[in-house]
Amino acid sequence: MIPNDRKYTKEHEWLLIEGNVAKIGITDHAQDALGDIVFVELPAVGDEFAVGDSFAVVESVKAVSQIYTEAAGKVIEINEELDASPELLNSDPNGCFIAAIEFTNLNEDALLTADEYAEFLKSEE
């Protein structure tokens, strides 16, 4: 199930946009492809990123993956639960964000609706 309340990227991240804040996480497809997640390197509150920057790292038993942002701005919140329980990204990928960025720029061209993301996943099979 791909929630309709957010936007998606072709790198399998989701952005839940509320005003000028984007909460960013990884999709169910991403966590499934990664396997058991064992570590998340979170950004720090106050860190600033440009569109396309890697802002976090997710490490699983299979791979280490950079997490990118299509929202440029400043980190205003991180999900500290992930320090102790990175596996939350496996058990609840749609409910578990990595960080929230107060953005000054959003790369709308890179964002997909839920339906567009579902079509993209089919094209990757």
mmCIF file with all atom_site columns, C-alpha atoms in Angstrom:
data_model
loop_
_atom_site.group_PDB
_atom_site.id
_atom_site.type_symbol
_atom_site.label_atom_id
_atom_site.label_alt_id
_atom_site.label_comp_id
_atom_site.label_asym_id
_atom_site.label_entity_id
_atom_site.label_seq_id
_atom_site.pdbx_PDB_ins_code
_atom_site.Cartn_x
_atom_site.Cartn_y
_atom_site.Cartn_z
_atom_site.occupancy
_atom_site.B_iso_or_equiv
_atom_site.pdbx_formal_charge
_atom_site.auth_seq_id
_atom_site.auth_comp_id
_atom_site.auth_asym_id
_atom_site.auth_atom_id
_atom_site.pdbx_PDB_model_num
ATOM 1   C CA . MET A 1 1   ? 0.000  0.000  0.000   1.00 0.00 ? 1   MET A CA 1
ATOM 2   C CA . ILE A 1 2   ? 1.397  3.366  -1.073  1.00 0.00 ? 2   ILE A CA 1
ATOM 3   C CA . PRO A 1 3   ? -0.112 6.222  0.981   1.00 0.00 ? 3   PRO A CA 1
ATOM 4   C CA . ASN A 1 4   ? -1.622 9.083  -1.061  1.00 0.00 ? 4   ASN A CA 1
ATOM 5   C CA . ASP A 1 5   ? -0.779 11.786 1.511   1.00 0.00 ? 5   ASP A CA 1
ATOM 6   C CA . ARG A 1 6   ? 2.841  12.229 0.417   1.00 0.00 ? 6   ARG A CA 1
ATOM 7   C CA . LYS A 1 7   ? 5.171  12.533 -2.560  1.00 0.00 ? 7   LYS A CA 1
ATOM 8   C CA . TYR A 1 8   ? 7.785  9.993  -3.668  1.00 0.00 ? 8   TYR A CA 1
ATOM 9   C CA . THR A 1 9   ? 11.152 9.966  -5.409  1.00 0.00 ? 9   THR A CA 1
ATOM 10  C CA . LYS A 1 10  ? 12.696 7.505  -7.840  1.00 0.00 ? 10  LYS A CA 1
ATOM 11  C CA . GLU A 1 11  ? 15.316 6.857  -5.127  1.00 0.00 ? 11  GLU A CA 1
ATOM 12  C CA . HIS A 1 12  ? 12.492 5.395  -2.985  1.00 0.00 ? 12  HIS A CA 1
ATOM 13  C CA . GLU A 1 13  ? 12.156 8.144  -0.415  1.00 0.00 ? 13  GLU A CA 1
ATOM 14  C CA . TRP A 1 14  ? 8.882  9.729  0.623   1.00 0.00 ? 14  TRP A CA 1
ATOM 15  C CA . LEU A 1 15  ? 8.208  13.328 1.593   1.00 0.00 ? 15  LEU A CA 1
ATOM 16  C CA . LEU A 1 16  ? 5.236  14.230 3.763   1.00 0.00 ? 16  LEU A CA 1
ATOM 17  C CA . ILE A 1 17  ? 4.810  17.948 3.133   1.00 0.00 ? 17  ILE A CA 1
ATOM 18  C CA . GLU A 1 18  ? 3.048  20.160 5.672   1.00 0.00 ? 18  GLU A CA 1
ATOM 19  C CA . GLY A 1 19  ? 3.383  23.865 4.856   1.00 0.00 ? 19  GLY A CA 1
ATOM 20  C CA . ASN A 1 20  ? 7.101  24.514 4.427   1.00 0.00 ? 20  ASN A CA 1
ATOM 21  C CA . VAL A 1 21  ? 8.215  21.390 6.313   1.00 0.00 ? 21  VAL A CA 1
ATOM 22  C CA . ALA A 1 22  ? 8.941  18.044 4.672   1.00 0.00 ? 22  ALA A CA 1
ATOM 23  C CA . LYS A 1 23  ? 9.247  14.912 6.778   1.00 0.00 ? 23  LYS A CA 1
ATOM 24  C CA . ILE A 1 24  ? 11.382 12.436 4.833   1.00 0.00 ? 24  ILE A CA 1
ATOM 25  C CA . GLY A 1 25  ? 11.500 8.662  5.123   1.00 0.00 ? 25  GLY A CA 1
ATOM 26  C CA . ILE A 1 26  ? 12.089 5.589  2.996   1.00 0.00 ? 26  ILE A CA 1
ATOM 27  C CA . THR A 1 27  ? 9.399  3.643  1.203   1.00 0.00 ? 27  THR A CA 1
ATOM 28  C CA . ASP A 1 28  ? 8.227  0.132  1.914   1.00 0.00 ? 28  ASP A CA 1
ATOM 29  C CA . HIS A 1 29  ? 9.917  -0.908 -1.339  1.00 0.00 ? 29  HIS A CA 1
ATOM 30  C CA . ALA A 1 30  ? 13.232 0.567  -0.117  1.00 0.00 ? 30  ALA A CA 1
ATOM 31  C CA . GLN A 1 31  ? 13.147 -1.172 3.260   1.00 0.00 ? 31  GLN A CA 1
ATOM 32  C CA . ASP A 1 32  ? 12.215 -4.447 1.572   1.00 0.00 ? 32  ASP A CA 1
ATOM 33  C CA . ALA A 1 33  ? 15.130 -4.145 -0.869  1.00 0.00 ? 33  ALA A CA 1
ATOM 34  C CA . LEU A 1 34  ? 17.547 -3.216 1.925   1.00 0.00 ? 34  LEU A CA 1
ATOM 35  C CA . GLY A 1 35  ? 16.599 -6.053 4.247   1.00 0.00 ? 35  GLY A CA 1
ATOM 36  C CA . ASP A 1 36  ? 17.123 -5.822 8.003   1.00 0.00 ? 36  ASP A CA 1
ATOM 37  C CA . ILE A 1 37  ? 18.163 -2.266 8.866   1.00 0.00 ? 37  ILE A CA 1
ATOM 38  C CA . VAL A 1 38  ? 20.810 -2.220 11.598  1.00 0.00 ? 38  VAL A CA 1
ATOM 39  C CA . PHE A 1 39  ? 21.948 1.427  11.743  1.00 0.00 ? 39  PHE A CA 1
ATOM 40  C CA . VAL A 1 40  ? 20.792 4.899  10.709  1.00 0.00 ? 40  VAL A CA 1
ATOM 41  C CA . GLU A 1 41  ? 23.196 7.829  10.554  1.00 0.00 ? 41  GLU A CA 1
ATOM 42  C CA . LEU A 1 42  ? 20.962 10.820 11.223  1.00 0.00 ? 42  LEU A CA 1
ATOM 43  C CA . PRO A 1 43  ? 21.711 14.437 10.345  1.00 0.00 ? 43  PRO A CA 1
ATOM 44  C CA . ALA A 1 44  ? 21.943 16.961 13.168  1.00 0.00 ? 44  ALA A CA 1
ATOM 45  C CA . VAL A 1 45  ? 19.230 19.498 13.892  1.00 0.00 ? 45  VAL A CA 1
ATOM 46  C CA . GLY A 1 46  ? 20.401 22.717 12.246  1.00 0.00 ? 46  GLY A CA 1
ATOM 47  C CA . ASP A 1 47  ? 22.247 20.991 9.380   1.00 0.00 ? 47  ASP A CA 1
ATOM 48  C CA . GLU A 1 48  ? 21.471 22.551 6.013   1.00 0.00 ? 48  GLU A CA 1
ATOM 49  C CA . PHE A 1 49  ? 21.127 20.686 2.725   1.00 0.00 ? 49  PHE A CA 1
ATOM 50  C CA . ALA A 1 50  ? 20.632 21.527 -0.938  1.00 0.00 ? 50  ALA A CA 1
ATOM 51  C CA . VAL A 1 51  ? 18.311 19.661 -3.296  1.00 0.00 ? 51  VAL A CA 1
ATOM 52  C CA . GLY A 1 52  ? 19.916 16.344 -4.216  1.00 0.00 ? 52  GLY A CA 1
ATOM 53  C CA . ASP A 1 53  ? 22.200 16.190 -1.172  1.00 0.00 ? 53  ASP A CA 1
ATOM 54  C CA . SER A 1 54  ? 22.607 13.033 0.878   1.00 0.00 ? 54  SER A CA 1
ATOM 55  C CA . PHE A 1 55  ? 21.333 13.872 4.354   1.00 0.00 ? 55  PHE A CA 1
ATOM 56  C CA . ALA A 1 56  ? 21.316 10.463 6.072   1.00 0.00 ? 56  ALA A CA 1
ATOM 57  C CA . VAL A 1 57  ? 22.728 6.955  5.723   1.00 0.00 ? 57  VAL A CA 1
ATOM 58  C CA . VAL A 1 58  ? 20.813 3.724  6.257   1.00 0.00 ? 58  VAL A CA 1
ATOM 59  C CA . GLU A 1 59  ? 22.842 0.571  6.845   1.00 0.00 ? 59  GLU A CA 1
ATOM 60  C CA . SER A 1 60  ? 21.334 -2.884 6.507   1.00 0.00 ? 60  SER A CA 1
ATOM 61  C CA . VAL A 1 61  ? 22.669 -6.416 6.554   1.00 0.00 ? 61  VAL A CA 1
ATOM 62  C CA . LYS A 1 62  ? 22.813 -6.186 2.729   1.00 0.00 ? 62  LYS A CA 1
ATOM 63  C CA . ALA A 1 63  ? 24.014 -2.660 1.945   1.00 0.00 ? 63  ALA A CA 1
ATOM 64  C CA . VAL A 1 64  ? 24.754 0.900  2.997   1.00 0.00 ? 64  VAL A CA 1
ATOM 65  C CA . SER A 1 65  ? 22.471 3.428  1.291   1.00 0.00 ? 65  SER A CA 1
ATOM 66  C CA . GLN A 1 66  ? 22.597 7.189  1.105   1.00 0.00 ? 66  GLN A CA 1
ATOM 67  C CA . ILE A 1 67  ? 19.263 8.928  1.661   1.00 0.00 ? 67  ILE A CA 1
ATOM 68  C CA . TYR A 1 68  ? 18.773 12.010 -0.519  1.00 0.00 ? 68  TYR A CA 1
ATOM 69  C CA . THR A 1 69  ? 16.586 15.074 -0.179  1.00 0.00 ? 69  THR A CA 1
ATOM 70  C CA . GLU A 1 70  ? 14.553 16.861 -2.813  1.00 0.00 ? 70  GLU A CA 1
ATOM 71  C CA . ALA A 1 71  ? 13.872 19.601 -0.239  1.00 0.00 ? 71  ALA A CA 1
ATOM 72  C CA . ALA A 1 72  ? 16.559 22.238 0.324   1.00 0.00 ? 72  ALA A CA 1
ATOM 73  C CA . GLY A 1 73  ? 16.667 23.775 3.762   1.00 0.00 ? 73  GLY A CA 1
ATOM 74  C CA . LYS A 1 74  ? 17.434 23.194 7.423   1.00 0.00 ? 74  LYS A CA 1
ATOM 75  C CA . VAL A 1 75  ? 16.839 20.096 9.548   1.00 0.00 ? 75  VAL A CA 1
ATOM 76  C CA . ILE A 1 76  ? 14.419 21.059 12.324  1.00 0.00 ? 76  ILE A CA 1
ATOM 77  C CA . GLU A 1 77  ? 13.705 17.592 13.733  1.00 0.00 ? 77  GLU A CA 1
ATOM 78  C CA . ILE A 1 78  ? 15.238 14.127 13.645  1.00 0.00 ? 78  ILE A CA 1
ATOM 79  C CA . ASN A 1 79  ? 13.680 10.828 14.615  1.00 0.00 ? 79  ASN A CA 1
ATOM 80  C CA . GLU A 1 80  ? 15.838 9.992  17.623  1.00 0.00 ? 80  GLU A CA 1
ATOM 81  C CA . GLU A 1 81  ? 14.019 6.659  18.080  1.00 0.00 ? 81  GLU A CA 1
ATOM 82  C CA . LEU A 1 82  ? 16.071 5.389  15.124  1.00 0.00 ? 82  LEU A CA 1
ATOM 83  C CA . ASP A 1 83  ? 19.300 5.631  17.159  1.00 0.00 ? 83  ASP A CA 1
ATOM 84  C CA . ALA A 1 84  ? 18.141 2.828  19.443  1.00 0.00 ? 84  ALA A CA 1
ATOM 85  C CA . SER A 1 85  ? 15.713 1.093  17.068  1.00 0.00 ? 85  SER A CA 1
ATOM 86  C CA . PRO A 1 86  ? 16.751 1.429  13.404  1.00 0.00 ? 86  PRO A CA 1
ATOM 87  C CA . GLU A 1 87  ? 14.546 -1.577 12.617  1.00 0.00 ? 87  GLU A CA 1
ATOM 88  C CA . LEU A 1 88  ? 11.513 0.749  12.920  1.00 0.00 ? 88  LEU A CA 1
ATOM 89  C CA . LEU A 1 89  ? 12.222 1.622  9.279   1.00 0.00 ? 89  LEU A CA 1
ATOM 90  C CA . ASN A 1 90  ? 11.517 -2.038 8.456   1.00 0.00 ? 90  ASN A CA 1
ATOM 91  C CA . SER A 1 91  ? 8.447  -2.496 10.631  1.00 0.00 ? 91  SER A CA 1
ATOM 92  C CA . ASP A 1 92  ? 6.756  0.857  9.853   1.00 0.00 ? 92  ASP A CA 1
ATOM 93  C CA . PRO A 1 93  ? 8.417  2.545  6.859   1.00 0.00 ? 93  PRO A CA 1
ATOM 94  C CA . ASN A 1 94  ? 5.435  4.787  6.109   1.00 0.00 ? 94  ASN A CA 1
ATOM 95  C CA . GLY A 1 95  ? 4.991  5.877  9.716   1.00 0.00 ? 95  GLY A CA 1
ATOM 96  C CA . CYS A 1 96  ? 8.644  6.348  10.569  1.00 0.00 ? 96  CYS A CA 1
ATOM 97  C CA . PHE A 1 97  ? 10.345 9.481  9.262   1.00 0.00 ? 97  PHE A CA 1
ATOM 98  C CA . ILE A 1 98  ? 14.118 10.030 9.343   1.00 0.00 ? 98  ILE A CA 1
ATOM 99  C CA . ALA A 1 99  ? 14.210 13.827 9.537   1.00 0.00 ? 99  ALA A CA 1
ATOM 100 C CA . ALA A 1 100 ? 12.071 16.900 8.999   1.00 0.00 ? 100 ALA A CA 1
ATOM 101 C CA . ILE A 1 101 ? 13.451 19.723 6.863   1.00 0.00 ? 101 ILE A CA 1
ATOM 102 C CA . GLU A 1 102 ? 12.094 23.273 6.869   1.00 0.00 ? 102 GLU A CA 1
ATOM 103 C CA . PHE A 1 103 ? 12.555 23.909 3.188   1.00 0.00 ? 103 PHE A CA 1
ATOM 104 C CA . THR A 1 104 ? 13.272 27.000 1.142   1.00 0.00 ? 104 THR A CA 1
ATOM 105 C CA . ASN A 1 105 ? 13.210 25.100 -2.165  1.00 0.00 ? 105 ASN A CA 1
ATOM 106 C CA . LEU A 1 106 ? 11.465 21.929 -3.263  1.00 0.00 ? 106 LEU A CA 1
ATOM 107 C CA . ASN A 1 107 ? 12.373 20.039 -6.430  1.00 0.00 ? 107 ASN A CA 1
ATOM 108 C CA . GLU A 1 108 ? 8.784  19.461 -7.587  1.00 0.00 ? 108 GLU A CA 1
ATOM 109 C CA . ASP A 1 109 ? 10.002 17.944 -10.879 1.00 0.00 ? 109 ASP A CA 1
ATOM 110 C CA . ALA A 1 110 ? 11.534 14.989 -9.004  1.00 0.00 ? 110 ALA A CA 1
ATOM 111 C CA . LEU A 1 111 ? 8.431  14.260 -6.922  1.00 0.00 ? 111 LEU A CA 1
ATOM 112 C CA . LEU A 1 112 ? 5.893  11.607 -7.868  1.00 0.00 ? 112 LEU A CA 1
ATOM 113 C CA . THR A 1 113 ? 2.319  11.073 -6.697  1.00 0.00 ? 113 THR A CA 1
ATOM 114 C CA . ALA A 1 114 ? 1.448  7.713  -5.154  1.00 0.00 ? 114 ALA A CA 1
ATOM 115 C CA . ASP A 1 115 ? 0.003  6.533  -8.493  1.00 0.00 ? 115 ASP A CA 1
ATOM 116 C CA . GLU A 1 116 ? 3.080  7.696  -10.420 1.00 0.00 ? 116 GLU A CA 1
ATOM 117 C CA . TYR A 1 117 ? 5.344  5.961  -7.896  1.00 0.00 ? 117 TYR A CA 1
ATOM 118 C CA . ALA A 1 118 ? 3.345  2.722  -8.246  1.00 0.00 ? 118 ALA A CA 1
ATOM 119 C CA . GLU A 1 119 ? 3.798  2.906  -12.035 1.00 0.00 ? 119 GLU A CA 1
ATOM 120 C CA . PHE A 1 120 ? 7.521  3.594  -11.556 1.00 0.00 ? 120 PHE A CA 1
ATOM 121 C CA . LEU A 1 121 ? 7.844  0.479  -9.367  1.00 0.00 ? 121 LEU A CA 1
ATOM 122 C CA . LYS A 1 122 ? 6.170  -1.613 -12.083 1.00 0.00 ? 122 LYS A CA 1
ATOM 123 C CA . SER A 1 123 ? 8.634  -0.270 -14.647 1.00 0.00 ? 123 SER A CA 1
ATOM 124 C CA . GLU A 1 124 ? 11.556 -1.330 -12.413 1.00 0.00 ? 124 GLU A CA 1
ATOM 125 C CA . GLU A 1 125 ? 10.428 -4.970 -12.116 1.00 0.00 ? 125 GLU A CA 1
#
